[in-house]
Structure formats: C-alpha cells, structure tokens
Amino acid sequence: MSDESRMLLTDCLEVLKAAREDEVVISVMGTAREWSKISDHPLDLIYVPSSMGQATALGLGVALSQPSRRVVVCQGDGSLLMNLGSLVTITAHAPKNLTVLLFDNGVYEVTGIQQTLAASDFRRDEQSICYASLARSCGFQVVHEFASVDDWQVGVKECLSEDGPVFVVIKTTPMTENLSPKSPGPAAERIRNFAAALQVED
Amino acid sequence: MGITHVVFLPDSTLGMWEESMMAADGLEVVRVCREGEAWAIAAGLHLGGAKPVVMIQCTGLFESGDALRNVIHDYKLPLFGVIGYRSYLSQASLPGDTCLTFTEPILDAWKLDYRFIDTPDKLSMMAEHYEQCRQTNQPGIALIAEGKA
C-alpha cells in the first residue's frame, strides 16, 4: 500500500476523540504518545511504561470485568506481532464490549522506524501481512479496514458501538519525529486513578 | 476468599484442577494462549474490580518476565499467582530438569513473596498467603511442587 492511501495517526486519533463518549481508551507506544497530547479523560489509560504486546490482554481483562463499558485498545502492528495469540484469547472469551484498533504503519515506529517482518520487503511474495484476514482467521467476526480519514469518520461510531469483539485495521503512515512515548506521570498513581474511575458506577 | 477469575494455562498437574474450577460457583476460568498475557489480563480484571488469580507452570513464569515486571513493579498491582514447580517431586520423565535450578531464583529475582507448598499438609498456606497479600495489598505467589512434567 502506498503512503498516499495511508493516514496520519494524529488525524485518526482526532476522529476517535471526536466520536468518543464514555468509552475506556487504552493506548500504547505511538498511539499513547499522540493520545496523551489530545485527551485527558479519567477513563484513558496511557499504557506507558508497557510490556510490549500486552495492551490487548490488558484490554481483555478490563472488558471482562466491566461488561457494561466499551473498552477500546489502540495499538500498532509491531505491538500486535509481539502477542498474536492474544487475538485467539480474545475471540475465545468474546467480550461484546471490546474494540481493538490496529494502527498499521508497517514499522516499529518508536525505535526508529524499522520495518516489521510483516512488511512487504520481508515477504517472499512481496505482500505485507493482511491483519484483517489474520483477525478473521483468529475468530473475529466483526472486522473493518479503513484507509481514508473520511471513511474512518463515517465508520468510527459503529466500531465503538456494535457487538464485539471488534477488530479495526487503520492504515497509517509512520511518524518521523519525536517518536518516543513518555509516561505522563507516576505509573502506579495513574493506574490507581484509572481503576477508581473505572469502578465508579456508570 | 472472594476470587472471581482464574487466569489459567494448564500443565499436566494444574490441568487436573480445571474441571473443579469450571464447576465452582462464582468463579470464571479465563484460559490464555501463552503465560505472559495472563498477567496483563489479570491486571485488567483487577483494575475493573475483579479478584483474579494467575495459575501457570514455572516454565510459563519464565516466559512471563516482562509482563510480570510491568504489572507488579511498574504499576504495583497486587496480583497473586499459583505456580506449578515442574519436576520437584519427580524427575522420572525429565532427569536434570533445569526448572529445579531456576524457579526459585527467578521468583527471588522478580522480588515475589512466595510460599512453597511441597506436601499436602502445607496446602492451607496457599489460602493464608493469599489472604495476607490481599490485606496488605501486595503481590504474592503460591509455589506448588509437581511430580509430572
């Protein structure tokens, strides 16, 4: 896919912010870096520091314990590759209230934009791995793909409200500057506040 | 004890507990594909107000390192685990099993407060340690000696 058919991560997250009501939003790596600049909601978990690949698992746990809340996990393709089995775990437990947003830029962005092994340059057939197909094969019955901001704007509300688990592939272009995510404050204190907000009756 | 979820990957010993856990009222068994994700799932459950326990073999503890470090030490979540200690009671099928070399040093390295249960009369230590960890809001481990590989 050419860069012309990919979106800016920042534009995509602005669309999510505009559509977001009272959903839990867990962001990690590049998405955490950008989400923390535009959102300061009690139900945000800026998952920095993280254990790479574990955002989907963390989101599954929150979704299972809070079935009346929509949980949205924002992560990149590099993170997902660290824990592909989590997709099978998610669909086995099938929480209706979980949406996984995969921001697919084809690279490990925060470490300096190295291509992942799923990118076309590493594939014998020169075809990058199709995460939508992968998600379907892992048992996701609701899968969406977006390659333009206009389409994402039209589809975002449905992705946040339909019965899940929902898997969404959003094609983005890698950022090039200020790539490292930063913790917005002491991790233990932030997560205590997040838990307190989560456990308030909605 | 108030446990709501067991986040679980079976081994040849702990796997025999699954049927009883599945049948227990008020207890959800959350099976995982690999042990590292068990800690993050348990963290999410805990944040949402549930009372999870992670149950895996020591080989899975080795695999769990970064996930464990993150939730226990970065985020200071008081998660509790039950860890099967492979080959402790018998090395018949895996002579020289290196789990015997590394399990306890790894628990020490991750600064986990554990109780070692190697005989049936010590089983009550599991509940006692769990309760103590809950009351003090600290993580903890019950290390269960296993005979099978």
GROMACS .gro file of N, CA, C and O in nm, chain A residues 47-52 54 57-58 60-62 64-66 85-86 88-89 93 187-188 191 195 198-199, chain B residues 5 29-33 36-37 40-41 43-50 66-67 69-70 74-77:
model
  208
   47TYR      N    1  -0.089   0.361   2.851
   47TYR     CA    2  -0.016   0.241   2.897
   47TYR      C    3   0.133   0.255   2.863
   47TYR      O    4   0.187   0.189   2.777
   48VAL      N    5   0.195   0.347   2.937
   48VAL     CA    6   0.339   0.375   2.927
   48VAL      C    7   0.389   0.395   3.071
   48VAL      O    8   0.336   0.484   3.139
   49PRO      N    9   0.480   0.316   3.120
   49PRO     CA   10   0.553   0.209   3.053
   49PRO      C   11   0.464   0.087   3.028
   49PRO      O   12   0.370   0.062   3.104
   50SER      N   13   0.498   0.016   2.924
   50SER     CA   14   0.418  -0.102   2.890
   50SER      C   15   0.506  -0.228   2.890
   50SER      O   16   0.628  -0.220   2.901
   51SER      N   17   0.439  -0.340   2.877
   51SER     CA   18   0.506  -0.462   2.836
   51SER      C   19   0.459  -0.483   2.693
   51SER      O   20   0.339  -0.504   2.668
   52MET      N   21   0.550  -0.475   2.598
   52MET     CA   22   0.509  -0.468   2.458
   52MET      C   23   0.427  -0.589   2.418
   52MET      O   24   0.466  -0.704   2.444
   54GLN      N   25   0.116  -0.640   2.529
   54GLN     CA   26   0.018  -0.677   2.632
   54GLN      C   27  -0.104  -0.585   2.638
   54GLN      O   28  -0.192  -0.606   2.721
   57ALA      N   29  -0.423  -0.777   2.587
   57ALA     CA   30  -0.455  -0.862   2.703
   57ALA      C   31  -0.510  -0.778   2.819
   57ALA      O   32  -0.607  -0.815   2.884
   58LEU      N   33  -0.448  -0.665   2.841
   58LEU     CA   34  -0.496  -0.574   2.945
   58LEU      C   35  -0.639  -0.530   2.914
   58LEU      O   36  -0.727  -0.529   3.002
   60LEU      N   37  -0.857  -0.687   2.737
   60LEU     CA   38  -0.949  -0.800   2.755
   60LEU      C   39  -0.988  -0.813   2.901
   60LEU      O   40  -1.106  -0.833   2.934
   61GLY      N   41  -0.891  -0.800   2.990
   61GLY     CA   42  -0.922  -0.810   3.133
   61GLY      C   43  -1.019  -0.702   3.178
   61GLY      O   44  -1.114  -0.729   3.253
   62VAL      N   45  -0.996  -0.581   3.132
   62VAL     CA   46  -1.087  -0.471   3.169
   62VAL      C   47  -1.226  -0.499   3.112
   62VAL      O   48  -1.328  -0.483   3.181
   64LEU      N   49  -1.369  -0.781   3.039
   64LEU     CA   50  -1.439  -0.892   3.108
   64LEU      C   51  -1.490  -0.849   3.245
   64LEU      O   52  -1.593  -0.897   3.292
   65SER      N   53  -1.418  -0.760   3.309
   65SER     CA   54  -1.459  -0.719   3.444
   65SER      C   55  -1.556  -0.603   3.443
   65SER      O   56  -1.620  -0.575   3.545
   66GLN      N   57  -1.569  -0.536   3.330
   66GLN     CA   58  -1.659  -0.420   3.319
   66GLN      C   59  -1.746  -0.436   3.194
   66GLN      O   60  -1.734  -0.358   3.097
   85GLY      N   61  -0.114  -1.434   1.972
   85GLY     CA   62  -0.204  -1.529   2.038
   85GLY      C   63  -0.315  -1.460   2.114
   85GLY      O   64  -0.421  -1.519   2.136
   86SER      N   65  -0.291  -1.334   2.151
   86SER     CA   66  -0.395  -1.263   2.227
   86SER      C   67  -0.523  -1.248   2.145
   86SER      O   68  -0.632  -1.237   2.201
   88VAL      N   69  -0.653  -1.477   1.957
   88VAL     CA   70  -0.728  -1.603   1.979
   88VAL      C   71  -0.787  -1.605   2.120
   88VAL      O   72  -0.901  -1.649   2.140
   89THR      N   73  -0.710  -1.556   2.215
   89THR     CA   74  -0.763  -1.549   2.352
   89THR      C   75  -0.887  -1.458   2.356
   89THR      O   76  -0.988  -1.492   2.419
   93HIS      N   77  -1.298  -1.574   2.445
   93HIS     CA   78  -1.381  -1.520   2.554
   93HIS      C   79  -1.486  -1.423   2.502
   93HIS      O   80  -1.584  -1.395   2.571
  187ALA      N   81   0.346   0.595   3.721
  187ALA     CA   82   0.261   0.489   3.666
  187ALA      C   83   0.163   0.434   3.770
  187ALA      O   84   0.044   0.416   3.740
  188ALA      N   85   0.212   0.408   3.890
  188ALA     CA   86   0.125   0.346   3.991
  188ALA      C   87   0.012   0.440   4.032
  188ALA      O   88  -0.102   0.397   4.051
  191ILE      N   89  -0.247   0.458   3.746
  191ILE     CA   90  -0.333   0.340   3.729
  191ILE      C   91  -0.432   0.328   3.846
  191ILE      O   92  -0.544   0.278   3.828
  195ALA      N   93  -0.826   0.302   3.783
  195ALA     CA   94  -0.911   0.198   3.844
  195ALA      C   95  -1.027   0.262   3.920
  195ALA      O   96  -1.140   0.212   3.915
  198LEU      N   97  -1.279   0.370   3.674
  198LEU     CA   98  -1.340   0.252   3.611
  198LEU      C   99  -1.445   0.189   3.701
  198LEU      O  100  -1.548   0.139   3.655
  199GLN      N  101  -1.418   0.191   3.829
  199GLN     CA  102  -1.506   0.121   3.922
  199GLN      C  103  -1.620   0.207   3.975
  199GLN      O  104  -1.699   0.161   4.056
  207HIS      N  105  -1.186  -1.478   3.923
  207HIS     CA  106  -1.135  -1.530   3.797
  207HIS      C  107  -1.002  -1.605   3.821
  207HIS      O  108  -0.920  -1.557   3.899
  231VAL      N  109  -1.309  -1.916   3.472
  231VAL     CA  110  -1.176  -1.958   3.427
  231VAL      C  111  -1.147  -1.888   3.294
  231VAL      O  112  -1.224  -1.900   3.199
  232VAL      N  113  -1.039  -1.814   3.292
  232VAL     CA  114  -1.000  -1.740   3.171
  232VAL      C  115  -0.876  -1.808   3.115
  232VAL      O  116  -0.764  -1.785   3.162
  233ARG      N  117  -0.895  -1.893   3.017
  233ARG     CA  118  -0.780  -1.963   2.956
  233ARG      C  119  -0.705  -1.867   2.865
  233ARG      O  120  -0.764  -1.782   2.800
  234VAL      N  121  -0.574  -1.884   2.860
  234VAL     CA  122  -0.490  -1.799   2.775
  234VAL      C  123  -0.409  -1.887   2.679
  234VAL      O  124  -0.399  -2.009   2.698
  235CYS      N  125  -0.350  -1.822   2.579
  235CYS     CA  126  -0.268  -1.895   2.481
  235CYS      C  127  -0.122  -1.903   2.525
  235CYS      O  128  -0.049  -1.993   2.481
  238GLY      N  129   0.252  -1.511   2.938
  238GLY     CA  130   0.276  -1.368   2.956
  238GLY      C  131   0.148  -1.288   2.955
  238GLY      O  132   0.132  -1.191   3.031
  239GLU      N  133   0.054  -1.325   2.868
  239GLU     CA  134  -0.069  -1.247   2.862
  239GLU      C  135  -0.155  -1.268   2.986
  239GLU      O  136  -0.243  -1.186   3.015
  242ALA      N  137  -0.123  -0.965   3.222
  242ALA     CA  138  -0.190  -0.843   3.174
  242ALA      C  139  -0.342  -0.858   3.183
  242ALA      O  140  -0.412  -0.763   3.219
  243ILE      N  141  -0.393  -0.975   3.152
  243ILE     CA  142  -0.538  -0.997   3.166
  243ILE      C  143  -0.577  -0.985   3.313
  243ILE      O  144  -0.677  -0.920   3.346
  245ALA      N  145  -0.428  -0.814   3.535
  245ALA     CA  146  -0.420  -0.672   3.570
  245ALA      C  147  -0.547  -0.599   3.528
  245ALA      O  148  -0.604  -0.520   3.605
  246GLY      N  149  -0.592  -0.625   3.407
  246GLY     CA  150  -0.715  -0.561   3.360
  246GLY      C  151  -0.835  -0.600   3.445
  246GLY      O  152  -0.919  -0.515   3.478
  247LEU      N  153  -0.842  -0.726   3.481
  247LEU     CA  154  -0.952  -0.771   3.567
  247LEU      C  155  -0.947  -0.700   3.702
  247LEU      O  156  -1.049  -0.653   3.754
  248HIS      N  157  -0.828  -0.692   3.758
  248HIS     CA  158  -0.811  -0.626   3.888
  248HIS      C  159  -0.852  -0.479   3.879
  248HIS      O  160  -0.922  -0.428   3.968
  249LEU      N  161  -0.811  -0.412   3.773
  249LEU     CA  162  -0.845  -0.269   3.758
  249LEU      C  163  -0.996  -0.250   3.751
  249LEU      O  164  -1.048  -0.149   3.797
  250GLY      N  165  -1.064  -0.349   3.691
  250GLY     CA  166  -1.209  -0.339   3.679
  250GLY      C  167  -1.284  -0.384   3.802
  250GLY      O  168  -1.407  -0.388   3.801
  251GLY      N  169  -1.213  -0.421   3.908
  251GLY     CA  170  -1.278  -0.454   4.034
  251GLY      C  171  -1.290  -0.602   4.063
  251GLY      O  172  -1.348  -0.640   4.165
  252ALA      N  173  -1.239  -0.687   3.974
  252ALA     CA  174  -1.245  -0.832   3.997
  252ALA      C  175  -1.130  -0.876   4.088
  252ALA      O  176  -1.041  -0.796   4.121
  268ASP      N  177   0.864  -1.006   3.132
  268ASP     CA  178   0.839  -0.863   3.110
  268ASP      C  179   0.698  -0.823   3.151
  268ASP      O  180   0.676  -0.715   3.207
  269ALA      N  181   0.602  -0.911   3.123
  269ALA     CA  182   0.464  -0.880   3.162
  269ALA      C  183   0.451  -0.868   3.314
  269ALA      O  184   0.384  -0.779   3.368
  271ARG      N  185   0.700  -0.803   3.528
  271ARG     CA  186   0.772  -0.682   3.572
  271ARG      C  187   0.683  -0.559   3.558
  271ARG      O  188   0.676  -0.475   3.648
  272ASN      N  189   0.614  -0.551   3.447
  272ASN     CA  190   0.534  -0.433   3.418
  272ASN      C  191   0.419  -0.415   3.518
  272ASN      O  192   0.402  -0.308   3.577
  276ASP      N  193   0.614  -0.189   3.772
  276ASP     CA  194   0.582  -0.054   3.719
  276ASP      C  195   0.452  -0.002   3.780
  276ASP      O  196   0.444   0.112   3.824
  277TYR      N  197   0.349  -0.087   3.775
  277TYR     CA  198   0.215  -0.040   3.817
  277TYR      C  199   0.178  -0.083   3.958
  277TYR      O  200   0.073  -0.045   4.008
  278LYS      N  201   0.263  -0.163   4.021
  278LYS     CA  202   0.246  -0.202   4.161
  278LYS      C  203   0.108  -0.262   4.190
  278LYS      O  204   0.043  -0.230   4.290
  279LEU      N  205   0.065  -0.350   4.102
  279LEU     CA  206  -0.064  -0.416   4.123
  279LEU      C  207  -0.045  -0.541   4.208
  279LEU      O  208   0.047  -0.619   4.185
   0.00000   0.00000   0.00000
